[in-house]
mmCIF file of C-alpha atoms and ligand atoms in Angstrom:
data_model
loop_
_atom_site.group_PDB
_atom_site.id
_atom_site.type_symbol
_atom_site.label_atom_id
_atom_site.label_comp_id
_atom_site.label_asym_id
_atom_site.label_seq_id
_atom_site.Cartn_x
_atom_site.Cartn_y
_atom_site.Cartn_z
ATOM 1 C CA MET Q 119 -5.571 31.051 36.090
ATOM 2 C CA LYS Q 120 -9.070 28.794 36.309
ATOM 3 C CA THR Q 121 -11.221 27.047 34.332
ATOM 4 C CA THR Q 122 -14.702 24.830 35.662
ATOM 5 C CA ILE Q 123 -15.966 21.534 34.482
ATOM 6 C CA ASN Q 124 -19.760 21.515 35.454
ATOM 7 C CA THR Q 125 -20.980 18.326 35.420
ATOM 8 C CA PRO Q 126 -24.540 17.077 36.215
ATOM 9 C CA SER Q 127 -22.362 14.781 39.316
ATOM 10 C CA LYS Q 128 -19.812 18.135 40.418
ATOM 11 C CA THR Q 129 -18.746 21.422 39.765
ATOM 12 C CA TYR Q 130 -15.407 22.036 40.479
ATOM 13 C CA ASP Q 131 -12.073 24.981 39.281
ATOM 14 C CA ILE Q 132 -9.091 23.568 37.938
ATOM 15 C CA ILE Q 133 -6.535 26.157 38.815
ATOM 16 C CA ILE Q 134 -3.600 27.059 37.061
ATOM 17 C CA ASP Q 135 -1.177 28.706 39.746
ATOM 18 C CA LYS Q 136 1.344 28.096 42.547
ATOM 19 C CA LEU Q 137 0.048 25.771 45.016
ATOM 20 C CA PRO Q 138 -2.336 27.784 47.355
ATOM 21 C CA LYS Q 139 -1.861 26.979 51.225
ATOM 22 C CA LEU Q 140 -4.471 23.998 51.409
ATOM 23 C CA ASN Q 141 -6.412 23.170 54.858
ATOM 24 C CA PHE Q 142 -8.612 20.509 55.457
ATOM 25 C CA ASP Q 143 -10.118 19.348 59.140
ATOM 26 C CA ARG Q 144 -10.254 15.400 58.011
ATOM 27 C CA LYS Q 145 -8.522 12.595 57.599
ATOM 28 C CA VAL Q 146 -6.616 13.193 54.407
ATOM 29 C CA ALA Q 147 -4.519 10.547 52.341
ATOM 30 C CA VAL Q 148 -1.592 11.721 49.773
ATOM 31 C CA ILE Q 149 -1.542 9.354 46.958
ATOM 32 C CA THR Q 150 1.765 9.345 45.169
ATOM 33 C CA ASN Q 151 4.345 6.824 44.007
ATOM 34 C CA HIS Q 152 7.878 6.684 45.579
ATOM 35 C CA LYS Q 153 10.090 8.911 42.635
ATOM 36 C CA ILE Q 154 7.557 12.190 43.245
ATOM 37 C CA ALA Q 155 7.584 11.551 47.270
ATOM 38 C CA GLY Q 156 11.477 11.629 46.674
ATOM 39 C CA LEU Q 157 11.525 14.591 43.844
ATOM 40 C CA HIS Q 158 8.534 16.470 45.793
ATOM 41 C CA ILE Q 159 6.702 15.651 48.627
ATOM 42 C CA ASN Q 160 7.778 18.486 50.861
ATOM 43 C CA TYR Q 161 6.701 21.057 48.486
ATOM 44 C CA LEU Q 162 3.396 19.307 48.816
ATOM 45 C CA THR Q 163 3.350 18.904 52.625
ATOM 46 C CA ASN Q 164 4.927 21.977 53.070
ATOM 47 C CA ASN Q 165 1.521 23.267 51.503
ATOM 48 C CA LEU Q 166 -0.683 21.091 53.315
ATOM 49 C CA SER Q 167 -2.780 20.427 56.836
ATOM 50 C CA ALA Q 168 -4.692 18.481 57.208
ATOM 51 C CA LYS Q 169 -6.466 16.544 60.940
ATOM 52 C CA GLU Q 170 -4.567 14.041 60.238
ATOM 53 C CA LEU Q 171 -1.782 13.416 57.712
ATOM 54 C CA HIS Q 172 -1.652 9.798 55.679
ATOM 55 C CA ILE Q 173 1.586 9.531 52.372
ATOM 56 C CA ILE Q 174 1.157 6.612 50.471
ATOM 57 C CA THR Q 175 3.362 4.873 47.926
ATOM 58 C CA LEU Q 176 2.541 3.378 44.723
ATOM 59 C CA PRO Q 177 5.429 1.441 42.732
ATOM 60 C CA ASP Q 178 6.208 3.794 39.618
ATOM 61 C CA GLY Q 179 5.307 2.657 35.810
ATOM 62 C CA GLU Q 180 1.921 1.856 33.870
ATOM 63 C CA GLU Q 181 2.405 -1.961 34.471
ATOM 64 C CA TYR Q 182 1.107 -0.826 37.979
ATOM 65 C CA LYS Q 183 -1.859 0.468 36.974
ATOM 66 C CA ASN Q 184 -2.866 -2.743 38.401
ATOM 67 C CA TRP Q 185 -6.023 -4.086 40.677
ATOM 68 C CA GLN Q 186 -2.890 -5.167 43.375
ATOM 69 C CA ASN Q 187 -2.586 -1.759 43.804
ATOM 70 C CA ILE Q 188 -5.638 -0.206 44.246
ATOM 71 C CA GLU Q 189 -6.335 -3.057 47.123
ATOM 72 C CA PHE Q 190 -3.344 -1.578 48.449
ATOM 73 C CA ILE Q 191 -4.431 1.670 48.355
ATOM 74 C CA LEU Q 192 -8.232 0.346 50.291
ATOM 75 C CA ASP Q 193 -5.954 -1.820 53.026
ATOM 76 C CA ARG Q 194 -4.011 1.737 53.865
ATOM 77 C CA LEU Q 195 -6.884 3.398 53.826
ATOM 78 C CA PHE Q 196 -8.572 0.820 56.131
ATOM 79 C CA ASP Q 197 -6.068 0.263 58.556
ATOM 80 C CA ALA Q 198 -5.839 4.222 58.993
ATOM 81 C CA LYS Q 199 -9.666 4.302 59.701
ATOM 82 C CA PHE Q 200 -10.763 6.576 56.852
ATOM 83 C CA ASP Q 201 -14.294 7.509 56.974
ATOM 84 C CA ARG Q 202 -16.358 8.566 54.585
ATOM 85 C CA ASN Q 203 -15.493 12.284 55.749
ATOM 86 C CA SER Q 204 -11.801 11.856 54.424
ATOM 87 C CA LEU Q 205 -10.103 12.944 51.433
ATOM 88 C CA LEU Q 206 -7.871 11.576 49.175
ATOM 89 C CA ILE Q 207 -5.225 13.397 47.012
ATOM 90 C CA ALA Q 208 -3.866 12.317 44.488
ATOM 91 C CA PHE Q 209 -0.115 14.027 43.820
ATOM 92 C CA GLY Q 210 1.923 12.381 40.600
ATOM 93 C CA GLY Q 211 1.000 12.083 36.919
ATOM 94 C CA GLY Q 212 -1.676 10.101 35.437
ATOM 95 C CA VAL Q 213 -0.744 6.208 36.678
ATOM 96 C CA VAL Q 214 -1.434 8.003 40.337
ATOM 97 C CA GLY Q 215 -4.216 9.800 39.370
ATOM 98 C CA ASP Q 216 -6.035 7.533 37.745
ATOM 99 C CA MET Q 217 -5.255 4.891 40.445
ATOM 100 C CA THR Q 218 -6.587 7.484 42.755
ATOM 101 C CA GLY Q 219 -9.920 8.403 41.408
ATOM 102 C CA PHE Q 220 -10.840 4.578 41.246
ATOM 103 C CA ALA Q 221 -9.867 3.929 44.491
ATOM 104 C CA ALA Q 222 -11.906 7.193 45.816
ATOM 105 C CA SER Q 223 -14.812 5.765 43.666
ATOM 106 C CA ILE Q 224 -15.500 2.986 45.221
ATOM 107 C CA PHE Q 225 -14.159 3.270 49.263
ATOM 108 C CA LEU Q 226 -17.539 3.110 51.096
ATOM 109 C CA ARG Q 227 -18.765 3.689 47.805
ATOM 110 C CA GLY Q 228 -17.004 6.716 47.670
ATOM 111 C CA VAL Q 229 -14.780 9.232 49.251
ATOM 112 C CA ASP Q 230 -13.489 13.101 47.731
ATOM 113 C CA PHE Q 231 -10.253 13.171 46.036
ATOM 114 C CA ILE Q 232 -8.665 16.483 44.504
ATOM 115 C CA GLN Q 233 -5.508 15.728 41.876
ATOM 116 C CA ILE Q 234 -2.569 17.329 42.148
ATOM 117 C CA PRO Q 235 -1.133 16.682 38.993
ATOM 118 C CA THR Q 236 2.866 16.510 38.557
ATOM 119 C CA THR Q 237 3.216 15.952 34.835
ATOM 120 C CA LEU Q 238 2.424 17.458 32.265
ATOM 121 C CA LEU Q 239 0.126 14.693 29.846
ATOM 122 C CA ALA Q 240 -1.438 14.598 33.725
ATOM 123 C CA MET Q 241 -2.182 18.750 33.724
ATOM 124 C CA VAL Q 242 -3.966 19.002 30.670
ATOM 125 C CA ASP Q 243 -5.383 15.630 30.633
ATOM 126 C CA SER Q 244 -6.119 12.592 33.054
ATOM 127 C CA SER Q 245 -6.533 15.072 36.001
ATOM 128 C CA VAL Q 246 -9.355 16.484 34.001
ATOM 129 C CA GLY Q 247 -13.010 15.206 33.696
ATOM 130 C CA GLY Q 248 -13.159 12.557 35.822
ATOM 131 C CA LYS Q 249 -12.194 9.281 33.978
ATOM 132 C CA THR Q 250 -10.532 6.105 36.203
ATOM 133 C CA GLY Q 251 -9.480 3.481 36.519
ATOM 134 C CA ILE Q 252 -6.696 0.479 35.808
ATOM 135 C CA ASN Q 253 -5.809 -1.683 33.240
ATOM 136 C CA ASN Q 254 -5.837 -5.718 33.049
ATOM 137 C CA LYS Q 255 -4.597 -8.482 30.794
ATOM 138 C CA TYR Q 256 -7.512 -7.768 28.107
ATOM 139 C CA GLY Q 257 -5.922 -4.621 27.936
ATOM 140 C CA LYS Q 258 -6.186 -0.324 29.199
ATOM 141 C CA ASN Q 259 -8.561 1.132 31.448
ATOM 142 C CA LEU Q 260 -10.394 -1.443 30.759
ATOM 143 C CA ILE Q 261 -12.152 -1.015 34.898
ATOM 144 C CA GLY Q 262 -13.381 1.582 36.665
ATOM 145 C CA SER Q 263 -15.347 4.790 36.821
ATOM 146 C CA PHE Q 264 -16.483 7.978 35.708
ATOM 147 C CA TYR Q 265 -15.562 9.962 39.285
ATOM 148 C CA GLN Q 266 -14.940 13.701 39.156
ATOM 149 C CA PRO Q 267 -12.403 15.239 41.504
ATOM 150 C CA ASN Q 268 -13.333 17.804 43.999
ATOM 151 C CA ALA Q 269 -11.415 20.319 42.567
ATOM 152 C CA VAL Q 270 -7.657 19.975 40.407
ATOM 153 C CA TYR Q 271 -4.499 22.608 41.199
ATOM 154 C CA ILE Q 272 -2.164 22.495 38.551
ATOM 155 C CA ASP Q 273 1.166 24.338 39.544
ATOM 156 C CA THR Q 274 3.930 24.447 36.844
ATOM 157 C CA HIS Q 275 6.675 24.266 39.430
ATOM 158 C CA PHE Q 276 6.293 20.176 39.107
ATOM 159 C CA LEU Q 277 7.593 20.267 35.617
ATOM 160 C CA SER Q 278 11.062 21.639 36.408
ATOM 161 C CA THR Q 279 12.065 17.363 37.005
ATOM 162 C CA LEU Q 280 9.923 16.013 34.373
ATOM 163 C CA PRO Q 281 12.066 14.169 31.874
ATOM 164 C CA LYS Q 282 12.194 14.862 28.240
ATOM 165 C CA ARG Q 283 10.516 12.329 27.466
ATOM 166 C CA GLU Q 284 7.217 12.201 29.982
ATOM 167 C CA PHE Q 285 7.102 16.067 28.556
ATOM 168 C CA ALA Q 286 6.579 14.787 24.987
ATOM 169 C CA ALA Q 287 4.301 11.836 26.238
ATOM 170 C CA GLY Q 288 2.169 14.994 27.046
ATOM 171 C CA MET Q 289 2.806 17.381 24.065
ATOM 172 C CA ALA Q 290 0.985 14.784 22.618
ATOM 173 C CA GLU Q 291 -2.410 14.549 24.367
ATOM 174 C CA ILE Q 292 -2.651 18.584 23.755
ATOM 175 C CA ILE Q 293 -1.385 18.094 19.856
ATOM 176 C CA LYS Q 294 -3.991 15.690 19.479
ATOM 177 C CA MET Q 295 -6.782 18.107 20.796
ATOM 178 C CA ALA Q 296 -5.576 20.676 19.150
ATOM 179 C CA VAL Q 297 -5.886 18.702 15.536
ATOM 180 C CA MET Q 298 -9.866 17.774 16.915
ATOM 181 C CA PHE Q 299 -10.718 21.244 18.254
ATOM 182 C CA ASP Q 300 -8.389 24.287 17.114
ATOM 183 C CA LYS Q 301 -6.190 24.386 14.492
ATOM 184 C CA ASP Q 302 -5.082 28.218 15.267
ATOM 185 C CA PHE Q 303 -4.100 26.449 18.101
ATOM 186 C CA PHE Q 304 -2.416 23.741 16.496
ATOM 187 C CA GLU Q 305 -0.631 26.429 14.380
ATOM 188 C CA LYS Q 306 0.948 27.943 17.942
ATOM 189 C CA ILE Q 307 2.341 24.821 18.646
ATOM 190 C CA LYS Q 308 3.707 24.587 15.014
ATOM 191 C CA ASN Q 309 5.051 28.011 15.131
ATOM 192 C CA ASN Q 310 6.501 27.718 18.992
ATOM 193 C CA SER Q 311 4.540 30.502 19.367
ATOM 194 C CA ILE Q 312 2.015 29.880 23.177
ATOM 195 C CA SER Q 313 3.613 29.882 26.581
ATOM 196 C CA LEU Q 314 3.952 26.781 28.688
ATOM 197 C CA GLU Q 315 0.840 27.949 30.599
ATOM 198 C CA GLU Q 316 -0.695 29.640 27.850
ATOM 199 C CA MET Q 317 -0.615 26.065 25.821
ATOM 200 C CA ILE Q 318 -1.862 23.901 29.387
ATOM 201 C CA LYS Q 319 -4.720 26.234 29.720
ATOM 202 C CA ARG Q 320 -5.803 25.431 26.321
ATOM 203 C CA ALA Q 321 -5.677 22.373 26.384
ATOM 204 C CA VAL Q 322 -7.224 21.991 30.257
ATOM 205 C CA GLU Q 323 -10.335 24.498 28.294
ATOM 206 C CA LEU Q 324 -10.601 22.476 25.569
ATOM 207 C CA LYS Q 325 -10.931 19.382 27.009
ATOM 208 C CA ALA Q 326 -13.263 21.364 30.304
ATOM 209 C CA ASP Q 327 -15.336 22.190 27.237
ATOM 210 C CA VAL Q 328 -15.969 18.455 25.575
ATOM 211 C CA VAL Q 329 -16.873 16.903 29.747
ATOM 212 C CA ASN Q 330 -19.137 20.117 30.154
ATOM 213 C CA GLN Q 331 -21.301 18.380 27.443
ATOM 214 C CA ASP Q 332 -20.581 15.145 27.770
ATOM 215 C CA GLU Q 333 -19.211 13.411 30.863
ATOM 216 C CA LYS Q 334 -19.607 9.605 30.298
ATOM 217 C CA GLU Q 335 -18.870 9.816 26.943
ATOM 218 C CA LYS Q 336 -22.300 9.106 25.151
ATOM 219 C CA GLY Q 337 -20.967 11.608 22.098
ATOM 220 C CA ILE Q 338 -18.740 14.145 21.701
ATOM 221 C CA ARG Q 339 -16.221 12.756 24.698
ATOM 222 C CA SER Q 340 -15.125 9.872 22.584
ATOM 223 C CA VAL Q 341 -13.485 12.452 20.240
ATOM 224 C CA LEU Q 342 -10.845 12.729 23.259
ATOM 225 C CA ASN Q 343 -10.280 9.496 21.778
ATOM 226 C CA TYR Q 344 -8.460 10.435 18.595
ATOM 227 C CA GLY Q 345 -5.170 8.745 18.348
ATOM 228 C CA HIS Q 346 -6.090 5.955 21.262
ATOM 229 C CA THR Q 347 -7.828 3.101 19.023
ATOM 230 C CA PHE Q 348 -4.734 2.376 17.627
ATOM 231 C CA GLY Q 349 -2.657 4.007 20.390
ATOM 232 C CA HIS Q 350 -3.830 1.691 22.944
ATOM 233 C CA VAL Q 351 -3.279 -1.135 21.271
ATOM 234 C CA ILE Q 352 0.120 -0.799 20.795
ATOM 235 C CA GLU Q 353 0.208 -0.465 24.232
ATOM 236 C CA ASN Q 354 -0.836 -3.084 25.263
ATOM 237 C CA LEU Q 355 0.780 -4.991 22.394
ATOM 238 C CA THR Q 356 3.948 -4.179 23.895
ATOM 239 C CA ASN Q 357 3.042 -4.961 27.963
ATOM 240 C CA TYR Q 358 2.422 -1.048 28.040
ATOM 241 C CA LYS Q 359 7.168 -1.275 27.936
ATOM 242 C CA THR Q 360 8.045 -0.114 24.760
ATOM 243 C CA PHE Q 361 5.844 3.993 24.632
ATOM 244 C CA LEU Q 362 4.914 5.931 27.444
ATOM 245 C CA HIS Q 363 0.911 6.586 26.501
ATOM 246 C CA GLY Q 364 1.473 9.970 25.326
ATOM 247 C CA GLU Q 365 3.607 8.623 22.907
ATOM 248 C CA ALA Q 366 1.685 5.542 21.419
ATOM 249 C CA VAL Q 367 -0.987 7.840 21.221
ATOM 250 C CA ALA Q 368 1.208 9.978 18.517
ATOM 251 C CA ILE Q 369 2.008 6.842 16.519
ATOM 252 C CA GLY Q 370 -1.940 6.015 17.227
ATOM 253 C CA MET Q 371 -2.204 9.310 15.653
ATOM 254 C CA VAL Q 372 -0.836 9.117 12.785
ATOM 255 C CA MET Q 373 -2.614 5.989 11.823
ATOM 256 C CA ALA Q 374 -5.712 7.080 12.297
ATOM 257 C CA ASN Q 375 -5.091 9.914 10.254
ATOM 258 C CA GLU Q 376 -4.090 7.498 7.473
ATOM 259 C CA LEU Q 377 -7.597 6.124 8.025
ATOM 260 C CA SER Q 378 -8.819 9.766 7.398
ATOM 261 C CA LYS Q 379 -6.766 9.755 4.491
ATOM 262 C CA ILE Q 380 -8.141 6.584 2.508
ATOM 263 C CA LEU Q 381 -11.442 7.946 3.567
ATOM 264 C CA GLY Q 382 -10.492 11.130 1.641
ATOM 265 C CA TYR Q 383 -10.887 13.493 4.246
ATOM 266 C CA LEU Q 384 -7.426 14.391 5.304
ATOM 267 C CA SER Q 385 -5.148 15.482 2.592
ATOM 268 C CA GLU Q 386 -1.527 14.041 2.553
ATOM 269 C CA ASN Q 387 0.343 17.808 3.445
ATOM 270 C CA GLU Q 388 -1.854 18.342 6.942
ATOM 271 C CA ALA Q 389 -0.726 14.637 7.570
ATOM 272 C CA GLU Q 390 2.559 15.532 6.751
ATOM 273 C CA GLU Q 391 2.206 18.330 8.853
ATOM 274 C CA ILE Q 392 0.658 16.704 11.719
ATOM 275 C CA LYS Q 393 3.641 13.897 11.400
ATOM 276 C CA GLN Q 394 5.838 16.986 11.874
ATOM 277 C CA VAL Q 395 4.400 18.770 14.386
ATOM 278 C CA LEU Q 396 4.790 15.402 16.404
ATOM 279 C CA LYS Q 397 8.314 14.150 15.710
ATOM 280 C CA LYS Q 398 9.309 17.672 16.627
ATOM 281 C CA ASN Q 399 7.952 17.275 20.193
ATOM 282 C CA ASN Q 400 10.356 14.773 20.134
ATOM 283 C CA LEU Q 401 7.369 11.870 19.912
ATOM 284 C CA PRO Q 402 6.748 8.540 17.483
ATOM 285 C CA ILE Q 403 5.386 8.231 14.581
ATOM 286 C CA ASP Q 404 5.438 4.700 13.588
ATOM 287 C CA PHE Q 405 5.436 1.560 14.675
ATOM 288 C CA LYS Q 406 5.937 -1.708 13.004
ATOM 289 C CA ILE Q 407 2.928 -4.287 13.204
ATOM 290 C CA GLU Q 408 4.022 -7.878 14.029
ATOM 291 C CA ASN Q 409 0.545 -9.367 13.254
ATOM 292 C CA ILE Q 410 -2.290 -7.133 11.415
ATOM 293 C CA GLU Q 411 -5.309 -9.948 12.038
ATOM 294 C CA GLU Q 412 -4.223 -10.128 15.657
ATOM 295 C CA PHE Q 413 -3.582 -6.207 16.199
ATOM 296 C CA TYR Q 414 -7.612 -5.385 14.430
ATOM 297 C CA ASN Q 415 -8.681 -8.097 16.835
ATOM 298 C CA HIS Q 416 -7.930 -5.990 19.650
ATOM 299 C CA PHE Q 417 -10.563 -2.789 18.474
ATOM 300 C CA PHE Q 418 -13.396 -5.493 19.597
ATOM 301 C CA LEU Q 419 -11.878 -4.988 22.816
ATOM 302 C CA ASP Q 420 -12.156 -1.443 23.028
ATOM 303 C CA LYS Q 421 -14.316 0.212 24.701
ATOM 304 C CA LYS Q 422 -16.151 2.761 22.216
ATOM 305 C CA THR Q 423 -16.945 -0.101 19.988
ATOM 306 C CA SER Q 424 -20.470 -2.314 20.023
ATOM 307 C CA ASN Q 425 -22.726 -4.130 18.378
ATOM 308 C CA ASN Q 426 -18.978 -5.584 16.430
ATOM 309 C CA LYS Q 427 -19.123 -1.467 14.962
ATOM 310 C CA ILE Q 428 -15.402 -0.327 15.681
ATOM 311 C CA LYS Q 429 -15.268 3.737 16.646
ATOM 312 C CA PHE Q 430 -12.192 5.244 15.247
ATOM 313 C CA ILE Q 431 -11.676 9.242 15.662
ATOM 314 C CA ILE Q 432 -10.666 10.849 12.893
ATOM 315 C CA PRO Q 433 -9.480 14.275 11.587
ATOM 316 C CA GLU Q 434 -11.584 15.478 8.512
ATOM 317 C CA LYS Q 435 -9.086 18.553 8.684
ATOM 318 C CA ILE Q 436 -6.621 19.777 11.049
ATOM 319 C CA GLY Q 437 -9.306 21.694 13.457
ATOM 320 C CA LYS Q 438 -12.152 19.635 12.523
ATOM 321 C CA TYR Q 439 -12.827 15.938 14.045
ATOM 322 C CA LYS Q 440 -14.530 13.064 12.629
ATOM 323 C CA ILE Q 441 -16.574 10.161 14.048
ATOM 324 C CA ILE Q 442 -16.690 7.030 11.996
ATOM 325 C CA ASP Q 443 -17.868 3.688 13.296
ATOM 326 C CA ASP Q 444 -19.230 1.674 9.956
ATOM 327 C CA ILE Q 445 -16.193 1.089 8.448
ATOM 328 C CA ASP Q 446 -15.041 -2.246 6.528
ATOM 329 C CA LYS Q 447 -12.352 -4.200 7.806
ATOM 330 C CA ASN Q 448 -10.687 -4.214 4.565
ATOM 331 C CA ILE Q 449 -10.180 -0.410 4.609
ATOM 332 C CA ILE Q 450 -9.030 -1.080 8.354
ATOM 333 C CA LEU Q 451 -5.882 -4.045 7.442
ATOM 334 C CA LYS Q 452 -5.506 -1.477 4.099
ATOM 335 C CA VAL Q 453 -4.442 1.054 7.001
ATOM 336 C CA LEU Q 454 -2.887 -1.713 9.502
ATOM 337 C CA LYS Q 455 -0.639 -3.403 6.419
ATOM 338 C CA LYS Q 456 1.042 0.161 6.231
ATOM 339 C CA PHE Q 457 2.825 -0.202 9.141
ATOM 340 C CA GLU Q 458 2.909 -3.992 8.808
ATOM 341 C CA LYS Q 459 6.953 -5.698 9.720
HETATM 342 N N1 NAD I 1584 -7.816 9.709 32.750
HETATM 343 C C1 NAD I 1584 -8.054 10.125 31.904
HETATM 344 O O1 NAD I 1584 -8.764 10.972 31.378
HETATM 345 C C2 NAD I 1584 -6.626 9.689 31.443
HETATM 346 C C3 NAD I 1584 -5.685 10.784 30.493
HETATM 347 C C4 NAD I 1584 -4.577 10.464 29.833
HETATM 348 C C5 NAD I 1584 -4.297 9.667 30.204
HETATM 349 N N2 NAD I 1584 -4.633 9.086 31.308
HETATM 350 C C6 NAD I 1584 -3.256 7.468 31.775
HETATM 351 O O2 NAD I 1584 -2.512 8.425 31.964
HETATM 352 C C7 NAD I 1584 -1.518 7.058 32.383
HETATM 353 C C8 NAD I 1584 -0.365 8.242 31.177
HETATM 354 O O3 NAD I 1584 0.168 9.172 32.579
HETATM 355 P P1 NAD I 1584 1.546 9.879 32.502
HETATM 356 O O4 NAD I 1584 1.539 10.082 31.139
HETATM 357 O O5 NAD I 1584 1.608 10.986 33.858
HETATM 358 O O6 NAD I 1584 1.999 8.862 32.763
HETATM 359 P P2 NAD I 1584 2.509 8.346 34.878
HETATM 360 O O7 NAD I 1584 1.760 8.591 35.316
HETATM 361 O O8 NAD I 1584 3.526 7.495 34.342
HETATM 362 O O9 NAD I 1584 3.910 9.472 35.126
HETATM 363 C C9 NAD I 1584 5.134 9.449 34.100
HETATM 364 C C10 NAD I 1584 6.460 9.416 34.827
HETATM 365 O O10 NAD I 1584 7.075 10.603 35.247
HETATM 366 C C11 NAD I 1584 7.186 10.445 36.511
HETATM 367 N N3 NAD I 1584 6.540 11.454 37.078
HETATM 368 C C12 NAD I 1584 5.716 12.452 37.437
HETATM 369 N N4 NAD I 1584 5.195 13.370 37.940
HETATM 370 C C13 NAD I 1584 7.063 13.735 37.776
HETATM 371 C C14 NAD I 1584 8.149 15.283 37.714
HETATM 372 N N5 NAD I 1584 7.034 15.896 38.268
HETATM 373 N N6 NAD I 1584 9.063 15.079 37.971
HETATM 374 C C15 NAD I 1584 9.837 13.661 37.536
HETATM 375 N N7 NAD I 1584 9.320 12.755 37.145
HETATM 376 C C16 NAD I 1584 7.833 12.970 37.668
HETATM 377 C C17 NAD I 1584 6.561 9.202 37.427
HETATM 378 O O11 NAD I 1584 6.806 8.898 38.359
HETATM 379 C C18 NAD I 1584 6.081 8.156 36.062
HETATM 380 O O12 NAD I 1584 7.705 7.218 35.829
HETATM 381 C C19 NAD I 1584 -1.953 6.590 31.887
HETATM 382 O O13 NAD I 1584 -2.193 5.577 32.400
HETATM 383 C C20 NAD I 1584 -3.261 6.960 30.752
HETATM 384 O O14 NAD I 1584 -3.962 6.333 30.514
HETATM 385 C C21 NAD I 1584 -5.726 8.577 32.018
HETATM 386 O O1 LIG I 1585 -11.193 11.900 29.038
HETATM 387 C C1 LIG I 1585 -10.881 11.114 28.111
HETATM 388 O O2 LIG I 1585 -12.496 10.773 27.760
HETATM 389 C C2 LIG I 1585 -9.823 10.997 27.153
HETATM 390 O O3 LIG I 1585 -10.434 10.233 26.364
HETATM 391 C C3 LIG I 1585 -8.585 11.222 27.867
HETATM 392 C C4 LIG I 1585 -7.759 10.222 26.833
HETATM 393 O O4 LIG I 1585 -6.913 11.203 26.741
HETATM 394 C C5 LIG I 1585 -7.464 9.279 27.515
HETATM 395 O O5 LIG I 1585 -6.347 8.516 27.652
HETATM 396 C C6 LIG I 1585 -8.683 8.280 28.396
HETATM 397 O O6 LIG I 1585 -7.983 7.363 29.342
HETATM 398 C C7 LIG I 1585 -8.637 7.249 26.963
HETATM 399 O O7 LIG I 1585 -9.996 7.470 27.691
HETATM 400 P P1 LIG I 1585 -10.664 5.397 27.508
HETATM 401 O O8 LIG I 1585 -11.843 5.170 28.184
HETATM 402 O O9 LIG I 1585 -10.309 5.134 26.397
HETATM 403 O O10 LIG I 1585 -9.496 4.605 28.594
HETATM 404 ZN ZN1 ZN I 1586 -4.391 9.393 26.306
#
C-alpha cells in the first residue's frame, strides 16, 4: 500500500509493506536507540547496503529529546566526515524520528533523511509530514523545523515487540484522526471491524491529505493538534515521565471535548462515546490538575497561540473538527476546574 505526500518542499512516498532491500551509493547513518538496536538492527541491516554505514544509538526516552542529543548526532556525523550527499535513516519511534529529522535539517544546512518507524505512533503520525524537533524547559517541540523525509517505509513487522502501552499511545493518534475527520473510521475502530494494516493506511491517508494542503501549519494542519493543546501541558507539567505522548493526548482530547460540550457543540453522548473508545484502547481519560492557573498559563507557550489568543481544536461532532481561538479565559478555567485536584 502506498500514499504520496506532495508538498511545495518535497514529494515522497509512504510505503506500507515488508521492508524492501535498500541500496545507497553514499554514506549512510542509521539513527536509533539502544532498545530498538537490540531488537531490530539486524533485520534492518540485512535489508540495507551503503557505500559506508554508521549506526548512531541514542539514549531511550522522551527526556532525551533535547539539544544534547542533537549535538551527539551532529558530532558523530562530523567525526565520520559526512557530506551533503550523505543520508540519515531514522530507525525508531517518534523521539528518534523527530531528532533525526531535525539533525538532518540543520547538518550542513540540510541532508536527505528517510523514516523507518518502529512504533505504531511513528507509523501513523510522526514519520509523516516533516515536523521535526526537540523539547526544552519551556515545553514540547518548541525548537525544530518542517523538513520532509525522502521516503517513509512502514513495516508492521516491528510492532511484534512493541509494548502494549506504546501500542495504545499510537491508538490515541489514530482515534484523534478519526474524531477529527472520519466518523466511519471512528465507528470501525469502536467496533473493532478494521484490520491493523487498514487502520494504519487510513490514518496515514488522513494525515497525508492534511499535510498536502497545509505543510507548514498555516491552517488546517493545526487540526492534527486536537488533544495536544492540553496534552502538551500535561507532558510538560509531569516532566515527560508520567505519561507517554499518546496518553497525554488522550487525556487532552477528553479535556478538549469538555470544552466543546461547554461551547454547545459536542453532545454528552458523543463525548462519552469517545471516552469509551479511548478506555477500550487502554488509554487514560483523566488527570488531576494541581494548579489551574499554572496549567492555564502554559497555553501561552503553545506554538498555536498568537497575539495572546490560545487556539483550541475541538470536535463539533465526531468526524467534524472546529478550530477556535477566541475563547474567554473563564470558559477555559471552567474546563480546567472539572479536572482540578
Ligand atoms: N513529528 C510529528 O509529527 C509527531 C507526531 C506525533 C508524535 N511526535 C512525537 O513523537 C514522540 C512519541 O513517539 P513514540 O510514541 O513513538 O515514542 P518513542 O519514540 O519514545 O518510542 C516509545 C518507546 O518504544 C520503544 N520502541 C520503539 N520501537 C519499538 C519496537 N518496535 N519494539 C519495542 N519497543 C520499541 C522506544 O525505544 C521507546 O522506549 C513524542 O516526542 C511526540 O512529540 C511527533
Ligand atoms: O503533524 C502535525 O501537525 C501534528 O500536530 C501531529 C501531532 O500528533 C504531533 O504530536 C506533533 O508533534 C504536535 O505538533 P506540535 O507542532 O504541537 O509539536
Ligand atoms: Zn501527537
